[in-house]
Amino acid sequence: MNVHTYEKIWLVAAMVLIVAFIATITYGSVGLGIAMVGDQQPTIEPTELGDDERFGEPRVEQVGENEYEAYVVAQTFSYQPDPIEVPEDSQVTFYVTARDVIHSFSIAGTNVNTMAIPGEIAEMTVEFDEAGEYGIVCNEYCGPDHHNMEGKLHVVSADEFDLTDLSADGPDEVAVGDSVDVDVVVENRQLEDLETTVTLEIGDETVSEEVTVPGGDAVETTLSVDSSALGEGDHDWTVTVDDHDSSGSVTVLEELDDDADGGEDDE
Amino acid sequence: MSNVYIDQFPAEAKVIRAAFYSSFLALALGGVFGIIQTLHRTDFLRFMDSVDYYTVLTAHGVFLVISFTIFFLVGIFTWAVTTSLDRGLEDIRFTWGWYSLMAIGITMTGVAILAGFTDAIDMSASVLFTFYAPLQAHPLFYLGLVLFVVGTWVAGVDWFRSWWAWKAENPDERIPLPTFMVLTTMLMWYIATLGVAAAILLFLLPWSLGLIETVNPLLTRTLFWFFGHPVVYFWLMPAYMMWYVMLPKFSGGKLFSDPLARVVFVLFLILSVPTGIHHQYLDPGIAEGFKFIAMTNTMFLLLPSLLTAFTVVASMEHGARQRGGEGYFGWLKALPWRDPVFTGMALAGLMFAAAGFSGMINAGMNINYLVHNTFWVVGHFHLTVGTAVALTFMAVTYWFLPQVTGKALWSRSVALGQVVVWFVGMTFMSNAMHRAGLLGVPRRTAEPQYEGFEFQAAVGSIGELDAQIALGGVLLTISLGMFFANVVGTALNGRSDDLPANEYAGALSGPDDAPLVLDNLKLWTAIAVVLVIFAYTFPLLSIIDRGGLFGPEVIPFPLTVESATTLGFALETAASTSFESAGEIATSALTAVMR
Amino acid sequence: MRISKAALLVVIALTVPILVELRTVLAWVNVELTVLESAVLGMTMILAILIWALWPQNGRGDPSRSG
């Protein structure tokens, strides 16, 4: 075969270019350790996500000093959890799956981008150096409301970040003179102990209590206010722990009805 | 008797005409849907509900990349085989048979898609060109695609029959280059379409008919891309053929090298299929190693394209020097820029070079994460199939149409304007799409504006990018208008006796320089099959092993009331109410969504 | 005419990709052109090309070479 000299030079140059491309990509994967979404994770039944240890309750969890895991479920037409909150200077491994059709989990303007396929779990580790807010978009067509499928990722400063959950429960009605007892549960999903103050505000009354919640554990406590100090009528209350709050209301009556026995708060 | 194609092969000219007109009809429909979605997406003109955007998008995709391209290419493949073998097709009824299969098939698919616009018919197929399960279309959609593809298979048989008959009469001759190109492309197509045939016949069609309960979404998706990447070469190969066998002629010279053209087509036959997984770099459930193999094959696929770039430019230079061109770059002035066929192909080739660069980014396994499924990708394939292929097809139409109708082109000036306007319009549109993609703006979305955040533009603003896209879209629509004016104007012309003869370019280095082994189609097909087995057996087995042949239980997602259940699941965890009431909320939410 | 009318049309068309890409490239070196500035720059480029193309070549203006 008769190949022109120029064409031979071009052929060699083209091969060099191709080999160079493959080499840079190989270097990126092996040398720099840019991991790809692969088959690291087992499969999962999309209809049984509710019973799954990780995806039953989509959340962010701390697994090491600066290491977190985020379990994310993509579904028509939202993400859970939303927003996803992680601290700065952290390394977060995302585990993403889909409940119904194929979606994507793509943090706009970054290279954090994966498909979310029902039955499969995508794993991806990302380092967040700076605080900031990002949008999460679904870039795989998933149905008629695809364009409204969005989520948010908040990277917050270390002092603002916590994995605290607060729930509070109080009576509906109390008789004047009885105490209003609000049961509080503070859960700390971080690894370090949480030293904080639980504060109950009701009317003009404020009571607080110092609590220490061990890492990965929860503490229950009860804060009480004498209803005589409040007087008859409806009173709103709020329990505050750091940036979290939970509220309810209580009615102070002159006398309780016979068949009402303190009451359950079921919001 | 003149040397125009219609005089040489009147019966074949009629088939080619039918294929061309079918192709142009699809182009017109696709173009209308194109401008509708451009203006909707960029928020300049929204007269439909965003829900319908996806029906428009499905129609735009399927009509343009399936019907427009493939109808056109069966036309020029028929031309190439008959002209280069200098013999008519073996049985013209057989030829009409495959044309009818294709036409019936695409009509069924088209009806299923367009029915999505009206609630009066309980039918929809707003699943986009990629039809990923568990999105489900009406069975008619899948059935139509099957018929269409079977039509192309039979067309391939038709061309092989011609070649076999010719070979029996000319046992010692080399396969003429255009026929060689057709045959290698068809062999590639046979291998490639096995994937989509398996996906539809084994899984999607029975599933949409309710015969099987579930499908494995990753499996059908992988089978789709088994076909989905090589299909782009099915569109591109005819354009390459035009660049090899026609462009040198229009430049006034000869093809630089016939043997290297054969090498290029052999490389495409071998390497086109085992690359599809590069569309799935971001898919969980496929091991990194398989993605790496696909990446390597993809990179080597750059070779035939780079060789083509050399040959095309070298042939153009040769032509220009034959026409009296001089100097390092001065020869460019001597090219026949007045000829819309030449200018359109040259501009298409130029844009394909730009597309090559964005394609290399897409192929880069790790940098792909930045652009995957963003608007960047849309910018990329509007340069490849939307310009390299479409503009080449439109340009050569100005030569083919007179050949198969026997009528002179209505206006060469309008034709020249048309190809230039297409180039300018696509420059605006594609540039803005690429840039928006880098900011993370997703593809395939009706309203790329979100409530919770805004995209940050690096240069200018998102508004400017949208304006640039809309401007490009309007120019492209004007260009299409000019194209159709010419097609209709030509059809209305009377027969002309003053048409150029039907011929293609000779070669400076002819087929005799090509090693005989290049014409050994069995060998290359065998190598291609081995490579496909090598690249796909393990990924497919692994996917089936992980997720099962029919996958996990997933509720199908057609756009019907049943999908309320899916939304019910969506709300299950969000609402702390019972499942039943969640279902009710979902039903009302869905009714709102569906108008 | 230095070049044919058709070649002139193609050259003018080629200014469009150069212009839109130039705007992107200039942004890397912190020169941000507005749309208006880009348009003015484009018009200037096209004008320059027209002057170059229409200027008689070394006095031997050869009108027969057009078309």
mmCIF file of C-alpha atoms in Angstrom, chain A residues 55-209:
data_model
loop_
_atom_site.group_PDB
_atom_site.id
_atom_site.type_symbol
_atom_site.label_atom_id
_atom_site.label_comp_id
_atom_site.label_asym_id
_atom_site.label_seq_id
_atom_site.Cartn_x
_atom_site.Cartn_y
_atom_site.Cartn_z
ATOM 1 C CA PHE A 55 -32.268 4.415 52.696
ATOM 2 C CA GLY A 56 -35.227 3.846 55.047
ATOM 3 C CA GLU A 57 -34.380 7.186 56.528
ATOM 4 C CA PRO A 58 -32.354 9.198 53.982
ATOM 5 C CA ARG A 59 -29.851 11.268 55.987
ATOM 6 C CA VAL A 60 -26.315 12.447 56.579
ATOM 7 C CA GLU A 61 -24.297 10.456 59.095
ATOM 8 C CA GLN A 62 -20.887 10.987 60.622
ATOM 9 C CA VAL A 63 -18.538 8.044 60.273
ATOM 10 C CA GLY A 64 -15.133 9.521 61.118
ATOM 11 C CA GLU A 65 -13.563 12.706 62.377
ATOM 12 C CA ASN A 66 -14.181 14.644 59.169
ATOM 13 C CA GLU A 67 -15.909 11.878 57.331
ATOM 14 C CA TYR A 68 -19.583 11.671 56.588
ATOM 15 C CA GLU A 69 -21.922 9.460 54.645
ATOM 16 C CA ALA A 70 -25.035 10.749 52.912
ATOM 17 C CA TYR A 71 -27.823 8.375 51.938
ATOM 18 C CA VAL A 72 -29.868 9.973 49.208
ATOM 19 C CA VAL A 73 -33.027 8.763 47.509
ATOM 20 C CA ALA A 74 -33.996 10.276 44.153
ATOM 21 C CA GLN A 75 -37.630 9.905 43.195
ATOM 22 C CA THR A 76 -40.204 11.614 41.006
ATOM 23 C CA PHE A 77 -39.718 14.594 41.464
ATOM 24 C CA SER A 78 -37.570 15.314 44.519
ATOM 25 C CA TYR A 79 -34.580 14.273 46.548
ATOM 26 C CA GLN A 80 -34.475 13.056 50.120
ATOM 27 C CA PRO A 81 -33.089 14.487 52.307
ATOM 28 C CA ASP A 82 -33.562 18.052 51.133
ATOM 29 C CA PRO A 83 -31.592 20.136 51.826
ATOM 30 C CA ILE A 84 -28.546 17.998 52.393
ATOM 31 C CA GLU A 85 -26.338 19.675 54.972
ATOM 32 C CA VAL A 86 -22.653 18.838 55.384
ATOM 33 C CA PRO A 87 -19.817 20.705 57.148
ATOM 34 C CA GLU A 88 -16.903 22.388 55.372
ATOM 35 C CA ASP A 89 -13.498 20.668 55.348
ATOM 36 C CA SER A 90 -15.192 17.332 55.233
ATOM 37 C CA GLN A 91 -15.133 14.268 53.086
ATOM 38 C CA VAL A 92 -18.586 13.052 52.222
ATOM 39 C CA THR A 93 -19.442 9.746 50.586
ATOM 40 C CA PHE A 94 -22.764 9.887 48.807
ATOM 41 C CA TYR A 95 -24.845 6.755 48.326
ATOM 42 C CA VAL A 96 -27.581 7.457 45.814
ATOM 43 C CA THR A 97 -30.381 5.248 44.620
ATOM 44 C CA ALA A 98 -33.681 5.767 42.817
ATOM 45 C CA ARG A 99 -37.105 4.725 43.961
ATOM 46 C CA ASP A 100 -38.938 4.613 40.623
ATOM 47 C CA VAL A 101 -37.338 5.600 37.322
ATOM 48 C CA ILE A 102 -33.818 6.603 36.302
ATOM 49 C CA HIS A 103 -32.790 9.985 37.695
ATOM 50 C CA SER A 104 -29.505 11.703 38.194
ATOM 51 C CA PHE A 105 -27.891 13.352 41.187
ATOM 52 C CA SER A 106 -25.896 16.259 39.854
ATOM 53 C CA ILE A 107 -24.527 19.152 41.837
ATOM 54 C CA ALA A 108 -24.737 22.071 39.422
ATOM 55 C CA GLY A 109 -21.446 23.553 38.280
ATOM 56 C CA THR A 110 -19.314 20.764 39.800
ATOM 57 C CA ASN A 111 -18.178 17.364 38.619
ATOM 58 C CA VAL A 112 -20.312 15.643 41.250
ATOM 59 C CA ASN A 113 -22.623 13.832 38.903
ATOM 60 C CA THR A 114 -24.070 10.346 38.842
ATOM 61 C CA MET A 115 -26.992 8.393 37.518
ATOM 62 C CA ALA A 116 -29.514 7.104 40.021
ATOM 63 C CA ILE A 117 -30.863 3.834 38.685
ATOM 64 C CA PRO A 118 -33.589 1.860 40.443
ATOM 65 C CA GLY A 119 -32.022 -1.259 41.905
ATOM 66 C CA GLU A 120 -28.493 0.138 41.858
ATOM 67 C CA ILE A 121 -26.621 2.294 44.359
ATOM 68 C CA ALA A 122 -24.107 4.862 43.173
ATOM 69 C CA GLU A 123 -21.186 5.585 45.478
ATOM 70 C CA MET A 124 -19.168 8.747 45.197
ATOM 71 C CA THR A 125 -16.778 10.472 47.595
ATOM 72 C CA VAL A 126 -16.504 14.236 47.520
ATOM 73 C CA GLU A 127 -14.363 16.695 49.470
ATOM 74 C CA PHE A 128 -15.945 19.978 50.503
ATOM 75 C CA ASP A 129 -13.348 22.600 51.370
ATOM 76 C CA GLU A 130 -15.439 25.709 51.622
ATOM 77 C CA ALA A 131 -18.846 26.658 52.878
ATOM 78 C CA GLY A 132 -21.375 27.398 50.171
ATOM 79 C CA GLU A 133 -24.744 26.568 48.717
ATOM 80 C CA TYR A 134 -25.210 24.393 45.672
ATOM 81 C CA GLY A 135 -28.197 23.354 43.631
ATOM 82 C CA ILE A 136 -28.824 19.699 42.898
ATOM 83 C CA VAL A 137 -30.528 18.959 39.593
ATOM 84 C CA CYS A 138 -31.881 15.867 37.951
ATOM 85 C CA ASN A 139 -30.363 15.824 34.475
ATOM 86 C CA GLU A 140 -31.976 12.583 33.338
ATOM 87 C CA TYR A 141 -35.511 12.927 31.996
ATOM 88 C CA CYS A 142 -37.793 11.267 34.531
ATOM 89 C CA GLY A 143 -41.357 12.279 33.685
ATOM 90 C CA PRO A 144 -43.703 15.214 33.186
ATOM 91 C CA ASP A 145 -42.453 17.271 36.122
ATOM 92 C CA HIS A 146 -38.771 16.583 35.509
ATOM 93 C CA HIS A 147 -37.961 20.288 35.249
ATOM 94 C CA ASN A 148 -39.080 20.843 38.838
ATOM 95 C CA MET A 149 -36.878 18.147 40.292
ATOM 96 C CA GLU A 150 -34.258 19.947 42.333
ATOM 97 C CA GLY A 151 -32.575 19.788 45.695
ATOM 98 C CA LYS A 152 -30.092 21.812 47.687
ATOM 99 C CA LEU A 153 -26.758 21.073 49.205
ATOM 100 C CA HIS A 154 -25.579 23.337 52.010
ATOM 101 C CA VAL A 155 -21.953 23.203 52.975
ATOM 102 C CA VAL A 156 -21.920 25.040 56.313
ATOM 103 C CA SER A 157 -19.106 26.197 58.570
ATOM 104 C CA ALA A 158 -17.998 23.781 61.259
ATOM 105 C CA ASP A 159 -19.617 25.794 64.120
ATOM 106 C CA GLU A 160 -22.966 25.907 62.419
ATOM 107 C CA PHE A 161 -22.994 22.237 61.561
ATOM 108 C CA ASP A 162 -24.599 19.616 63.714
ATOM 109 C CA LEU A 163 -26.522 16.414 63.332
ATOM 110 C CA THR A 164 -28.868 17.123 66.212
ATOM 111 C CA ASP A 165 -32.499 16.105 66.210
ATOM 112 C CA LEU A 166 -34.939 17.608 68.661
ATOM 113 C CA SER A 167 -38.420 16.472 69.496
ATOM 114 C CA ALA A 168 -40.658 17.810 72.248
ATOM 115 C CA ASP A 169 -44.025 16.736 73.473
ATOM 116 C CA GLY A 170 -46.351 18.482 75.954
ATOM 117 C CA PRO A 171 -49.913 18.186 77.289
ATOM 118 C CA ASP A 172 -52.927 19.738 75.561
ATOM 119 C CA GLU A 173 -54.663 20.862 78.664
ATOM 120 C CA VAL A 174 -53.729 21.259 82.295
ATOM 121 C CA ALA A 175 -55.635 22.530 85.305
ATOM 122 C CA VAL A 176 -54.455 25.684 87.021
ATOM 123 C CA GLY A 177 -51.918 24.771 89.644
ATOM 124 C CA ASP A 178 -50.631 21.644 87.892
ATOM 125 C CA SER A 179 -47.280 21.808 86.187
ATOM 126 C CA VAL A 180 -46.890 21.831 82.443
ATOM 127 C CA ASP A 181 -44.409 19.015 81.699
ATOM 128 C CA VAL A 182 -42.742 19.059 78.293
ATOM 129 C CA ASP A 183 -40.824 15.899 77.413
ATOM 130 C CA VAL A 184 -37.781 16.590 75.281
ATOM 131 C CA VAL A 185 -35.635 14.148 73.319
ATOM 132 C CA VAL A 186 -32.309 15.397 71.981
ATOM 133 C CA GLU A 187 -30.542 13.085 69.545
ATOM 134 C CA ASN A 188 -26.909 13.563 68.593
ATOM 135 C CA ARG A 189 -25.878 11.717 65.421
ATOM 136 C CA GLN A 190 -22.360 13.119 65.468
ATOM 137 C CA LEU A 191 -19.518 11.122 66.945
ATOM 138 C CA GLU A 192 -18.484 13.729 69.520
ATOM 139 C CA ASP A 193 -20.465 14.446 72.665
ATOM 140 C CA LEU A 194 -22.800 17.391 72.427
ATOM 141 C CA GLU A 195 -22.863 19.806 75.369
ATOM 142 C CA THR A 196 -25.752 22.131 75.058
ATOM 143 C CA THR A 197 -28.676 23.809 76.752
ATOM 144 C CA VAL A 198 -32.307 22.878 76.362
ATOM 145 C CA THR A 199 -34.575 25.874 76.846
ATOM 146 C CA LEU A 200 -38.333 25.934 77.212
ATOM 147 C CA GLU A 201 -40.128 29.217 76.708
ATOM 148 C CA ILE A 202 -43.766 29.489 77.524
ATOM 149 C CA GLY A 203 -45.556 32.783 78.066
ATOM 150 C CA ASP A 204 -43.081 34.891 80.020
ATOM 151 C CA GLU A 205 -41.532 31.874 81.698
ATOM 152 C CA THR A 206 -38.195 30.404 80.649
ATOM 153 C CA VAL A 207 -36.581 27.287 82.029
ATOM 154 C CA SER A 208 -33.420 25.686 80.821
ATOM 155 C CA GLU A 209 -31.286 22.726 81.494
#
